[in-house]
């Protein structure tokens, strides 16, 4: 479009995208004396979310592995790069849409899978799913979700949904989750590789608090026919053993009732929930997960496969040799290995090894729209937003998630506008350089 044509088209010039729209709406509300419920910068967002959370919820959601060095590395990696905007480019609109793994995105953003979200708000998965539907940003349902994936899917409308899987020690359960993902119309399955066991998480350990042990975040399991079968078998076995209870065992139980009356009563009153929790803890993830397991995926599902948690270039190569559709470069938000490589640094190494062709997503450390821009410039095709959307949930439920998403998209749009990138494909390494003042 020539300069003359742009001047002749005031309607197009007036609507310049989500960034400007969001600013205008916030400033208009400000004139009426209303301030945003959800803070628009990450530090204030984090403080507000903390104030709205219990100690256990905050430890689990905000906490990281060990000394928290991976979380810090994730952020410092972003500080090591600066954006170099270009001027007088003459563009008034941007196109933020893109396609990854056959999923059309309105912006290069997906909501990361987060387990035990109910710590931050009841029916967390449903609220996040509704926010995803309202903003058109896909949501990846966690295998440790607090609502069955069928219910979350119903809340998504036409917005794409992906399903995340932890590889269980029970192969029939893996098949069952894959089958359910297909049945709800998921566009892809994301297999998370980095959590075959839980990392050392002092914040949780110091409180002796694990949500799953209290039955939080196991809805994907308790709603699963195969999982229920396993629980039923366990209960049957336990009852059989009960029948053979000797006087000595009765004595032990009576002793327990004196020492731990709560636990004793729980056992008597509700064997099924307790058996579900125990079963979950036993089988939710397979520490022996190998490339041989992953090689079976192609024959087990017709969904595109995404591997999440890759940090080494050789693992990235191996994933694509296996024929997966995409990988997510991620260190699980710094929750697994302390002092692990920052995901942004890993992305740079991985792109150097595999080139620009294969689809690579990134998460861990994305806090703002400017971060999304940096990640895209350094080779990500799209990013996953983790804790920030959980913080929105803690502050204002579904609306809080929506606002966080709108803010990140708005800032990405403004960064593109101010830097001279018209489309997602145009954002590349020409817009960034190492930070000379770092
Ligand atoms: C997660 N993450 C995660 N990942 C996954 O594959 N399945 C899961 O169930 C969970 N659960 C989970 C719970 C909570 C509370 C957090 C904070 C994270 C990891 C998540 O998908 C993503 O990789 C990180 O959150 C990205 O890092 P940032 O953006 O939070 O720094």
Short mmCIF file of C-alpha atoms and ligand atoms in Angstrom, two decimals:
data_model
loop_
_atom_site.label_atom_id
_atom_site.label_comp_id
_atom_site.label_asym_id
_atom_site.label_seq_id
_atom_site.Cartn_x
_atom_site.Cartn_y
_atom_site.Cartn_z
CA UNK A 1 0.00 0.00 0.00
CA UNK A 2 1.33 3.44 -0.92
CA UNK A 3 1.41 6.34 1.53
CA UNK A 4 -1.38 7.98 -0.46
CA UNK A 5 -3.57 4.89 -0.21
CA UNK A 6 -3.02 4.64 3.53
CA UNK A 7 -4.03 8.25 3.98
CA UNK A 8 -7.12 7.56 1.88
CA UNK A 9 -8.14 4.72 4.18
CA UNK A 10 -8.79 6.25 7.61
CA UNK A 11 -10.82 3.23 8.82
CA UNK A 12 -7.86 0.89 8.40
CA UNK A 13 -5.51 3.37 10.02
CA UNK A 14 -7.85 3.81 13.02
CA UNK A 15 -7.90 0.11 13.87
CA UNK A 16 -4.28 -0.73 14.26
CA UNK A 17 -4.45 -3.96 16.22
CA UNK A 18 -4.79 -5.53 19.64
CA UNK A 19 -2.08 -3.40 21.25
CA UNK A 20 -3.64 -0.07 20.49
CA UNK A 21 -7.15 -1.39 21.23
CA UNK A 22 -6.09 -2.65 24.63
CA UNK A 23 -4.32 0.60 25.57
CA UNK A 24 -7.31 2.65 24.45
CA UNK A 25 -9.75 0.55 26.42
CA UNK A 26 -7.63 0.76 29.61
CA UNK A 27 -7.13 4.54 29.29
CA UNK A 28 -10.85 5.07 28.59
CA UNK A 29 -11.74 3.13 31.73
CA UNK A 30 -9.17 5.23 33.56
CA UNK A 31 -11.05 8.40 32.63
CA UNK A 32 -14.05 6.85 34.42
CA UNK A 33 -11.87 6.21 37.46
CA UNK A 34 -11.44 2.46 36.84
CA UNK A 35 -8.05 0.80 36.96
CA UNK A 36 -7.19 -2.63 35.55
CA UNK A 37 -8.06 -5.44 37.99
CA UNK A 38 -5.06 -7.41 36.76
CA UNK A 39 -1.75 -5.52 36.84
CA UNK A 40 -0.22 -4.99 33.41
CA UNK A 41 3.42 -5.61 34.44
CA UNK A 42 4.73 -8.93 35.69
CA UNK A 43 6.23 -7.84 39.03
CA UNK A 44 2.95 -6.30 40.22
CA UNK A 45 0.98 -9.23 38.80
CA UNK A 46 3.16 -11.62 40.79
CA UNK A 47 2.73 -9.64 44.02
CA UNK A 48 -1.04 -9.48 43.62
CA UNK A 49 -1.24 -13.22 42.90
CA UNK A 50 0.84 -14.00 45.95
CA UNK A 51 -1.44 -11.92 48.14
CA UNK A 52 -4.42 -13.87 46.78
CA UNK A 53 -2.89 -17.33 47.38
CA UNK A 54 -2.44 -19.67 50.34
CA UNK A 55 1.13 -20.52 51.37
CA UNK A 56 0.76 -24.04 49.91
CA UNK A 57 -0.66 -22.77 46.62
CA UNK A 58 2.11 -20.21 46.23
CA UNK A 59 4.83 -22.74 47.05
CA UNK A 60 3.54 -25.13 44.42
CA UNK A 61 2.80 -22.68 41.61
CA UNK A 62 5.57 -20.10 42.00
CA UNK A 63 8.19 -22.45 43.42
CA UNK A 64 11.04 -24.03 41.51
CA UNK A 65 13.66 -26.71 41.87
CA UNK A 66 16.51 -26.43 44.38
CA UNK A 67 17.91 -22.96 44.83
CA UNK A 68 15.72 -21.52 42.06
CA UNK A 69 18.70 -21.01 39.74
CA UNK A 70 16.95 -22.39 36.65
CA UNK A 71 14.12 -19.89 37.09
CA UNK A 72 16.67 -17.10 37.38
CA UNK A 73 18.62 -18.42 34.36
CA UNK A 74 15.40 -18.36 32.34
CA UNK A 75 14.94 -14.67 33.03
CA UNK A 76 18.57 -13.65 32.71
CA UNK A 77 18.72 -15.28 29.28
CA UNK A 78 16.12 -12.77 28.09
CA UNK A 79 18.15 -9.91 29.56
CA UNK A 80 21.14 -10.99 27.51
CA UNK A 81 19.36 -9.95 24.30
CA UNK A 82 18.12 -6.57 23.17
CA UNK A 83 15.71 -5.57 20.44
CA UNK A 84 16.87 -3.14 17.79
CA UNK A 85 13.72 -1.47 16.39
CA UNK A 86 13.58 -0.12 12.85
CA UNK A 87 12.02 3.28 12.11
CA UNK A 88 9.84 4.87 9.46
CA UNK A 89 8.73 1.52 8.06
CA UNK A 90 5.32 2.91 7.15
CA UNK A 91 3.18 -0.07 8.23
CA UNK A 92 -0.03 0.55 10.18
CA UNK A 93 -1.23 -3.01 10.73
CA UNK A 94 0.28 -6.29 11.76
CA UNK A 95 -0.78 -9.88 11.31
CA UNK A 96 -0.13 -11.85 14.52
CA UNK A 97 -1.62 -15.08 13.23
CA UNK A 98 0.47 -18.13 12.49
CA UNK A 99 0.13 -21.90 12.16
CA UNK A 100 1.93 -24.53 14.21
CA UNK A 101 1.33 -28.27 13.97
CA UNK A 102 -1.72 -27.70 11.76
CA UNK A 103 -3.24 -25.50 14.46
CA UNK A 104 -4.17 -22.01 13.37
CA UNK A 105 -3.22 -19.49 16.07
CA UNK A 106 -4.52 -15.92 16.24
CA UNK A 107 -1.24 -15.03 17.94
CA UNK A 108 1.96 -17.08 18.54
CA UNK A 109 0.77 -17.98 22.02
CA UNK A 110 -0.67 -21.05 23.73
CA UNK A 111 -1.56 -21.58 27.37
CA UNK A 112 0.85 -24.09 28.92
CA UNK A 113 -0.46 -27.16 30.69
CA UNK A 114 -0.56 -26.55 34.42
CA UNK A 115 -1.47 -29.19 36.98
CA UNK A 116 -3.29 -28.69 40.27
CA UNK A 117 -4.55 -25.30 39.13
CA UNK A 118 -7.43 -25.51 41.59
CA UNK A 119 -4.90 -24.30 44.17
CA UNK A 120 -5.42 -20.90 42.54
CA UNK A 121 -9.15 -21.06 41.86
CA UNK A 122 -11.96 -23.62 41.84
CA UNK A 123 -12.62 -25.40 38.54
CA UNK A 124 -9.32 -23.99 37.33
CA UNK A 125 -9.24 -25.90 34.06
CA UNK A 126 -12.76 -24.82 33.16
CA UNK A 127 -12.02 -21.18 33.96
CA UNK A 128 -8.81 -21.26 31.92
CA UNK A 129 -10.62 -23.06 29.08
CA UNK A 130 -13.33 -20.36 29.04
CA UNK A 131 -10.67 -17.65 29.03
CA UNK A 132 -8.91 -19.45 26.18
CA UNK A 133 -12.17 -19.55 24.24
CA UNK A 134 -12.83 -15.84 24.92
CA UNK A 135 -9.38 -14.82 23.71
CA UNK A 136 -8.99 -17.44 20.97
CA UNK A 137 -5.72 -18.69 22.46
CA UNK A 138 -5.35 -22.50 22.50
CA UNK A 139 -5.11 -24.28 25.84
CA UNK A 140 -3.07 -27.42 26.47
CA UNK A 141 -4.99 -29.53 28.99
CA UNK A 142 -2.70 -30.88 31.69
CA UNK A 143 -2.60 -34.56 32.50
CA UNK A 144 -2.68 -33.36 36.13
CA UNK A 145 -5.69 -31.15 35.55
CA UNK A 146 -8.47 -30.50 38.02
CA UNK A 147 -11.32 -31.09 35.56
CA UNK A 148 -11.78 -33.97 33.13
CA UNK A 149 -10.60 -33.07 29.64
CA UNK A 150 -14.09 -33.74 28.27
CA UNK A 151 -15.50 -30.91 30.42
CA UNK A 152 -12.67 -28.51 29.53
CA UNK A 153 -13.14 -29.32 25.83
CA UNK A 154 -16.83 -28.43 26.09
CA UNK A 155 -15.83 -25.00 27.44
CA UNK A 156 -13.43 -24.30 24.56
CA UNK A 157 -15.92 -23.81 21.74
CA UNK A 158 -14.07 -23.69 18.42
CA UNK A 159 -10.75 -22.63 19.99
CA UNK A 160 -8.11 -25.33 19.45
CA UNK A 161 -7.13 -27.57 22.34
CA UNK A 162 -4.15 -29.82 22.80
CA UNK A 163 -3.80 -32.57 25.41
CA UNK A 164 -0.67 -33.12 27.49
CA UNK A 165 0.32 -36.63 28.55
CA UNK A 166 2.60 -37.95 31.26
CA UNK A 167 3.73 -41.42 30.28
CA UNK A 168 2.21 -43.75 32.86
CA UNK A 169 3.75 -47.05 33.93
CA UNK A 170 0.43 -48.54 32.80
CA UNK A 171 0.54 -48.70 28.98
CA UNK A 172 -3.22 -49.23 28.73
CA UNK A 173 -3.69 -45.93 30.56
CA UNK A 174 -1.44 -44.20 28.00
CA UNK A 175 -3.69 -45.59 25.24
CA UNK A 176 -6.80 -44.53 27.10
CA UNK A 177 -5.62 -40.90 27.44
CA UNK A 178 -4.63 -40.84 23.75
CA UNK A 179 -8.04 -42.22 22.83
CA UNK A 180 -9.83 -39.61 24.94
CA UNK A 181 -7.73 -36.83 23.41
CA UNK A 182 -8.85 -37.96 19.96
CA UNK A 183 -12.45 -38.27 21.09
CA UNK A 184 -12.61 -34.67 22.37
CA UNK A 185 -11.21 -33.36 19.09
CA UNK A 186 -7.77 -32.32 20.36
CA UNK A 187 -5.51 -31.02 17.59
CA UNK A 188 -2.33 -32.48 19.07
CA UNK A 189 -0.93 -34.51 21.94
CA UNK A 190 1.97 -33.10 23.95
CA UNK A 191 4.13 -35.66 25.72
CA UNK A 192 6.08 -34.12 28.58
CA UNK A 193 9.46 -35.80 28.99
CA UNK A 194 11.05 -33.85 31.82
CA UNK A 195 8.90 -35.01 34.72
CA UNK A 196 9.37 -38.76 34.92
CA UNK A 197 9.86 -38.04 38.62
CA UNK A 198 9.31 -34.81 40.55
CA UNK A 199 12.25 -32.46 40.96
CA UNK A 200 13.57 -31.42 44.40
CA UNK A 201 11.21 -28.60 45.32
CA UNK A 202 12.13 -27.11 48.68
CA UNK A 203 9.17 -24.72 48.88
CA UNK A 204 6.76 -27.66 48.80
CA UNK A 205 9.01 -29.90 50.85
CA UNK A 206 9.33 -27.33 53.62
CA UNK A 207 5.54 -27.26 53.94
CA UNK A 208 5.26 -31.03 53.47
CA UNK A 209 2.74 -30.20 50.76
CA UNK A 210 2.03 -32.05 47.53
CA UNK A 211 -1.36 -31.27 45.94
CA UNK A 212 -1.75 -34.73 44.39
CA UNK A 213 -1.33 -36.47 47.74
CA UNK A 214 -4.48 -34.59 48.80
CA UNK A 215 -6.31 -35.68 45.68
CA UNK A 216 -5.89 -32.35 43.86
CA UNK A 217 -4.95 -32.54 40.20
CA UNK A 218 -5.93 -36.13 39.51
CA UNK A 219 -9.23 -35.49 37.69
CA UNK A 220 -7.83 -36.75 34.37
CA UNK A 221 -7.19 -40.06 36.13
CA UNK A 222 -10.33 -40.49 38.21
CA UNK A 223 -12.41 -39.79 35.08
CA UNK A 224 -10.52 -42.41 33.08
CA UNK A 225 -12.07 -45.87 32.53
CA UNK A 226 -8.71 -47.66 32.56
CA UNK A 227 -7.58 -45.87 35.72
CA UNK A 228 -10.86 -46.76 37.43
CA UNK A 229 -10.34 -50.38 36.44
CA UNK A 230 -6.91 -50.35 38.11
CA UNK A 231 -8.34 -48.76 41.26
CA UNK A 232 -11.18 -51.30 41.37
CA UNK A 233 -8.69 -54.16 41.08
CA UNK A 234 -6.63 -52.71 43.92
CA UNK A 235 -9.66 -52.31 46.15
CA UNK A 236 -10.73 -55.87 45.38
CA UNK A 237 -7.28 -57.14 46.32
CA UNK A 238 -7.29 -55.10 49.52
CA UNK A 239 -10.75 -56.38 50.50
CA UNK A 240 -9.61 -59.97 49.89
CA UNK A 241 -6.69 -59.38 52.18
CA UNK A 242 -9.08 -57.86 54.74
CA UNK A 243 -11.14 -61.01 54.76
CA UNK A 244 -8.03 -62.91 55.72
CA UNK A 245 -7.31 -60.46 58.50
CA UNK A 246 -5.97 -62.17 61.55
CA UNK A 247 -6.55 -61.15 65.09
CA UNK A 248 -3.08 -59.61 65.07
CA UNK A 249 -4.01 -57.31 62.19
CA UNK A 250 -7.20 -56.28 63.93
CA UNK A 251 -5.07 -55.41 66.92
CA UNK A 252 -2.83 -53.27 64.67
CA UNK A 253 -5.84 -51.46 63.26
CA UNK A 254 -7.15 -50.79 66.72
CA UNK A 255 -3.75 -49.44 67.66
CA UNK A 256 -3.86 -47.19 64.55
CA UNK A 257 -7.26 -45.92 65.54
CA UNK A 258 -5.75 -44.71 68.79
CA UNK A 259 -2.63 -43.19 67.21
CA UNK A 260 -4.08 -41.79 63.97
CA UNK A 261 -7.84 -41.75 64.39
CA UNK A 262 -8.32 -39.51 61.32
CA UNK A 263 -6.38 -41.78 59.02
CA UNK A 264 -8.10 -44.87 60.36
CA UNK A 265 -11.56 -43.39 59.82
CA UNK A 266 -10.62 -42.16 56.36
CA UNK A 267 -9.57 -45.67 55.43
CA UNK A 268 -12.84 -47.09 56.61
CA UNK A 269 -15.12 -44.45 55.17
CA UNK A 270 -13.66 -43.77 51.76
CA UNK A 271 -11.50 -46.50 50.36
CA UNK A 272 -12.05 -45.37 46.76
CA UNK A 273 -10.66 -41.79 46.86
CA UNK A 274 -7.75 -42.96 48.93
CA UNK A 275 -7.08 -45.86 46.63
CA UNK A 276 -7.24 -43.42 43.68
CA UNK A 277 -4.61 -41.17 45.23
CA UNK A 278 -2.36 -44.12 46.05
CA UNK A 279 -2.81 -45.59 42.58
CA UNK A 280 -2.08 -42.22 40.97
CA UNK A 281 1.12 -41.80 42.98
CA UNK A 282 2.22 -45.28 41.93
CA UNK A 283 1.59 -45.09 38.20
CA UNK A 284 1.33 -41.48 37.00
CA UNK A 285 4.76 -41.35 35.43
CA UNK A 286 7.33 -43.80 34.18
CA UNK A 287 10.92 -43.10 35.33
CA UNK A 288 12.04 -45.67 32.73
CA UNK A 289 10.62 -43.65 29.81
CA UNK A 290 12.84 -44.14 26.75
CA UNK A 291 12.97 -43.34 23.04
CA UNK A 292 11.64 -46.86 22.47
CA UNK A 293 8.41 -45.90 24.25
CA UNK A 294 8.15 -42.71 22.21
CA UNK A 295 8.72 -44.62 18.97
CA UNK A 296 5.45 -46.47 19.58
CA UNK A 297 3.41 -43.24 19.54
CA UNK A 298 3.06 -43.02 15.76
CA UNK A 299 1.11 -46.31 15.73
CA UNK A 300 -0.94 -45.44 18.77
CA UNK A 301 -2.49 -42.14 17.78
CA UNK A 302 -3.42 -40.29 14.64
CA UNK A 303 -2.87 -36.95 16.41
CA UNK A 304 0.21 -34.84 15.72
CA UNK A 305 2.81 -35.48 18.42
CA UNK A 306 4.69 -32.74 20.27
CA UNK A 307 7.52 -33.57 22.71
CA UNK A 308 7.85 -31.10 25.59
CA UNK A 309 10.89 -30.61 27.80
CA UNK A 310 13.72 -30.88 25.24
CA UNK A 311 16.91 -28.93 26.08
CA UNK A 312 19.77 -30.70 24.27
CA UNK A 313 20.34 -30.39 20.49
CA UNK A 314 20.91 -34.17 20.21
CA UNK A 315 17.53 -34.85 21.84
CA UNK A 316 15.92 -32.38 19.44
CA UNK A 317 17.49 -34.19 16.48
CA UNK A 318 16.40 -37.54 17.84
CA UNK A 319 12.83 -36.29 18.29
CA UNK A 320 12.58 -35.15 14.68
CA UNK A 321 14.30 -38.34 13.45
CA UNK A 322 11.44 -40.16 15.18
CA UNK A 323 9.01 -38.15 13.08
CA UNK A 324 7.41 -35.98 15.77
CA UNK A 325 5.60 -32.88 14.54
CA UNK A 326 7.14 -30.38 16.96
CA UNK A 327 9.08 -29.98 20.17
CA UNK A 328 8.72 -27.58 23.08
CA UNK A 329 12.06 -26.34 24.35
CA UNK A 330 11.34 -26.11 28.06
CA UNK A 331 12.81 -26.70 31.49
CA UNK A 332 9.34 -26.93 33.03
CA UNK A 333 9.56 -23.38 34.32
CA UNK A 334 12.64 -24.25 36.38
CA UNK A 335 10.73 -26.79 38.44
CA UNK A 336 12.74 -29.91 37.72
CA UNK A 337 16.54 -29.56 37.58
CA UNK A 338 18.22 -26.75 39.51
CA UNK A 339 20.71 -24.66 37.56
CA UNK A 340 19.58 -26.12 34.25
CA UNK A 341 20.21 -24.32 30.98
CA UNK A 342 17.78 -21.46 30.31
CA UNK A 343 15.21 -22.47 27.73
CA UNK A 344 16.08 -19.44 25.56
CA UNK A 345 19.77 -20.47 25.51
CA UNK A 346 18.76 -24.05 24.70
CA UNK A 347 16.59 -22.75 21.86
CA UNK A 348 19.56 -20.98 20.28
CA UNK A 349 21.70 -24.16 20.45
CA UNK A 350 18.89 -26.31 19.11
CA UNK A 351 18.16 -24.01 16.17
CA UNK A 352 21.87 -23.97 15.35
CA UNK A 353 21.78 -27.77 15.23
CA UNK A 354 18.52 -28.43 13.37
CA UNK A 355 18.05 -25.30 11.27
CA UNK A 356 14.94 -23.16 10.88
CA UNK A 357 12.70 -25.82 9.33
CA UNK A 358 11.29 -28.03 12.14
CA UNK A 359 8.58 -26.60 14.38
CA UNK A 360 9.99 -25.51 17.73
CA UNK A 361 7.99 -23.94 20.54
CA UNK A 362 9.44 -22.50 23.71
CA UNK A 363 8.36 -21.93 27.28
CA UNK A 364 9.94 -21.18 30.68
CA UNK A 365 10.49 -17.54 31.49
CA UNK A 366 8.02 -15.88 29.11
CA UNK A 367 6.51 -13.03 31.09
CA UNK A 368 5.63 -10.29 28.60
CA UNK A 369 4.87 -9.56 24.97
CA UNK A 370 8.41 -8.25 24.57
CA UNK A 371 9.70 -11.67 25.71
CA UNK A 372 7.54 -13.35 23.06
CA UNK A 373 9.13 -11.09 20.45
CA UNK A 374 12.66 -12.02 21.61
CA UNK A 375 11.84 -15.74 21.63
CA UNK A 376 10.43 -15.56 18.11
CA UNK A 377 13.43 -13.58 16.88
CA UNK A 378 15.74 -16.28 18.26
CA UNK A 379 13.91 -19.10 16.55
CA UNK A 380 10.68 -20.04 18.37
CA UNK A 381 7.63 -20.57 16.17
CA UNK A 382 5.32 -19.92 19.11
CA UNK A 383 5.50 -19.83 22.91
CA UNK A 384 3.63 -21.25 25.87
CA UNK A 385 2.61 -19.00 28.72
CA UNK A 386 2.90 -20.72 32.12
CA UNK A 387 2.77 -19.01 35.50
CA UNK A 388 1.50 -15.62 34.29
CA UNK A 389 -1.90 -17.04 33.36
CA UNK A 390 -2.07 -18.89 36.68
CA UNK A 391 -1.47 -15.60 38.45
CA UNK A 392 -4.33 -14.02 36.52
CA UNK A 393 -6.49 -16.93 37.66
CA UNK A 394 -5.54 -16.36 41.30
CA UNK A 395 -6.44 -12.67 41.09
CA UNK A 396 -9.67 -12.71 39.10
CA UNK A 397 -10.57 -16.22 37.86
CA UNK A 398 -11.48 -16.56 34.19
CA UNK A 399 -11.38 -12.81 33.68
CA UNK A 400 -7.91 -12.66 35.21
CA UNK A 401 -6.61 -15.23 32.73
CA UNK A 402 -8.22 -13.31 29.87
CA UNK A 403 -6.61 -10.06 30.94
CA UNK A 404 -3.15 -11.58 31.24
CA UNK A 405 -3.47 -13.05 27.76
CA UNK A 406 -4.78 -9.79 26.27
CA UNK A 407 -1.94 -7.85 27.88
CA UNK A 408 0.77 -10.15 26.54
CA UNK A 409 -0.74 -10.12 23.04
CA UNK A 410 -1.15 -6.33 23.20
CA UNK A 411 2.48 -5.79 24.11
CA UNK A 412 3.66 -8.18 21.41
CA UNK A 413 1.58 -6.24 18.86
CA UNK A 414 2.99 -2.90 20.04
CA UNK A 415 6.54 -4.26 19.99
CA UNK A 416 6.01 -5.40 16.41
CA UNK A 417 4.49 -2.04 15.49
CA UNK A 418 7.34 -0.09 17.05
CA UNK A 419 10.03 -2.36 15.62
CA UNK A 420 8.70 -2.68 12.09
CA UNK A 421 7.64 -6.35 11.93
CA UNK A 422 4.44 -6.85 9.97
CA UNK A 423 3.98 -10.56 10.55
CA UNK A 424 5.16 -13.36 12.81
CA UNK A 425 7.26 -14.80 9.97
CA UNK A 426 9.10 -11.48 9.70
CA UNK A 427 10.34 -11.57 13.29
CA UNK A 428 13.84 -12.98 13.06
CA UNK A 429 17.40 -12.48 14.33
CA UNK A 430 17.74 -9.22 12.40
CA UNK A 431 15.67 -7.57 15.17
CA UNK A 432 17.92 -8.64 18.06
CA UNK A 433 21.54 -8.54 19.13
CA UNK A 434 23.44 -9.54 22.29
CA UNK A 435 22.95 -6.96 25.02
CA UNK A 436 26.14 -4.83 25.08
CA UNK A 437 25.37 -3.59 28.59
CA UNK A 438 24.73 -7.02 30.14
C1 LIG B 1 3.53 -26.69 35.26
N1 LIG B 1 4.02 -27.30 34.11
C2 LIG B 1 3.45 -28.46 33.65
N2 LIG B 1 3.86 -29.00 32.47
C3 LIG B 1 3.28 -30.13 32.00
O1 LIG B 1 3.65 -30.59 30.93
N3 LIG B 1 2.26 -30.72 32.70
C4 LIG B 1 1.81 -30.24 33.88
O2 LIG B 1 0.90 -30.78 34.47
C5 LIG B 1 2.44 -29.08 34.40
N4 LIG B 1 2.05 -28.55 35.59
C6 LIG B 1 2.54 -27.35 36.01
C7 LIG B 1 2.04 -26.77 37.16
C8 LIG B 1 2.47 -25.51 37.55
C9 LIG B 1 1.91 -24.88 38.77
C10 LIG B 1 3.46 -24.83 36.78
C11 LIG B 1 3.94 -23.46 37.16
C12 LIG B 1 3.98 -25.43 35.66
C13 LIG B 1 5.04 -26.62 33.30
C14 LIG B 1 4.38 -25.67 32.31
O3 LIG B 1 3.67 -26.34 31.33
C15 LIG B 1 5.42 -24.78 31.62
O4 LIG B 1 6.41 -25.58 31.06
C16 LIG B 1 6.05 -23.78 32.58
O5 LIG B 1 5.09 -23.24 33.44
C17 LIG B 1 6.70 -22.66 31.78
O6 LIG B 1 7.43 -21.83 32.61
P1 LIG B 1 6.92 -20.42 33.20
O7 LIG B 1 6.29 -19.66 32.06
O8 LIG B 1 5.92 -20.75 34.25
O9 LIG B 1 8.15 -19.83 33.71
#
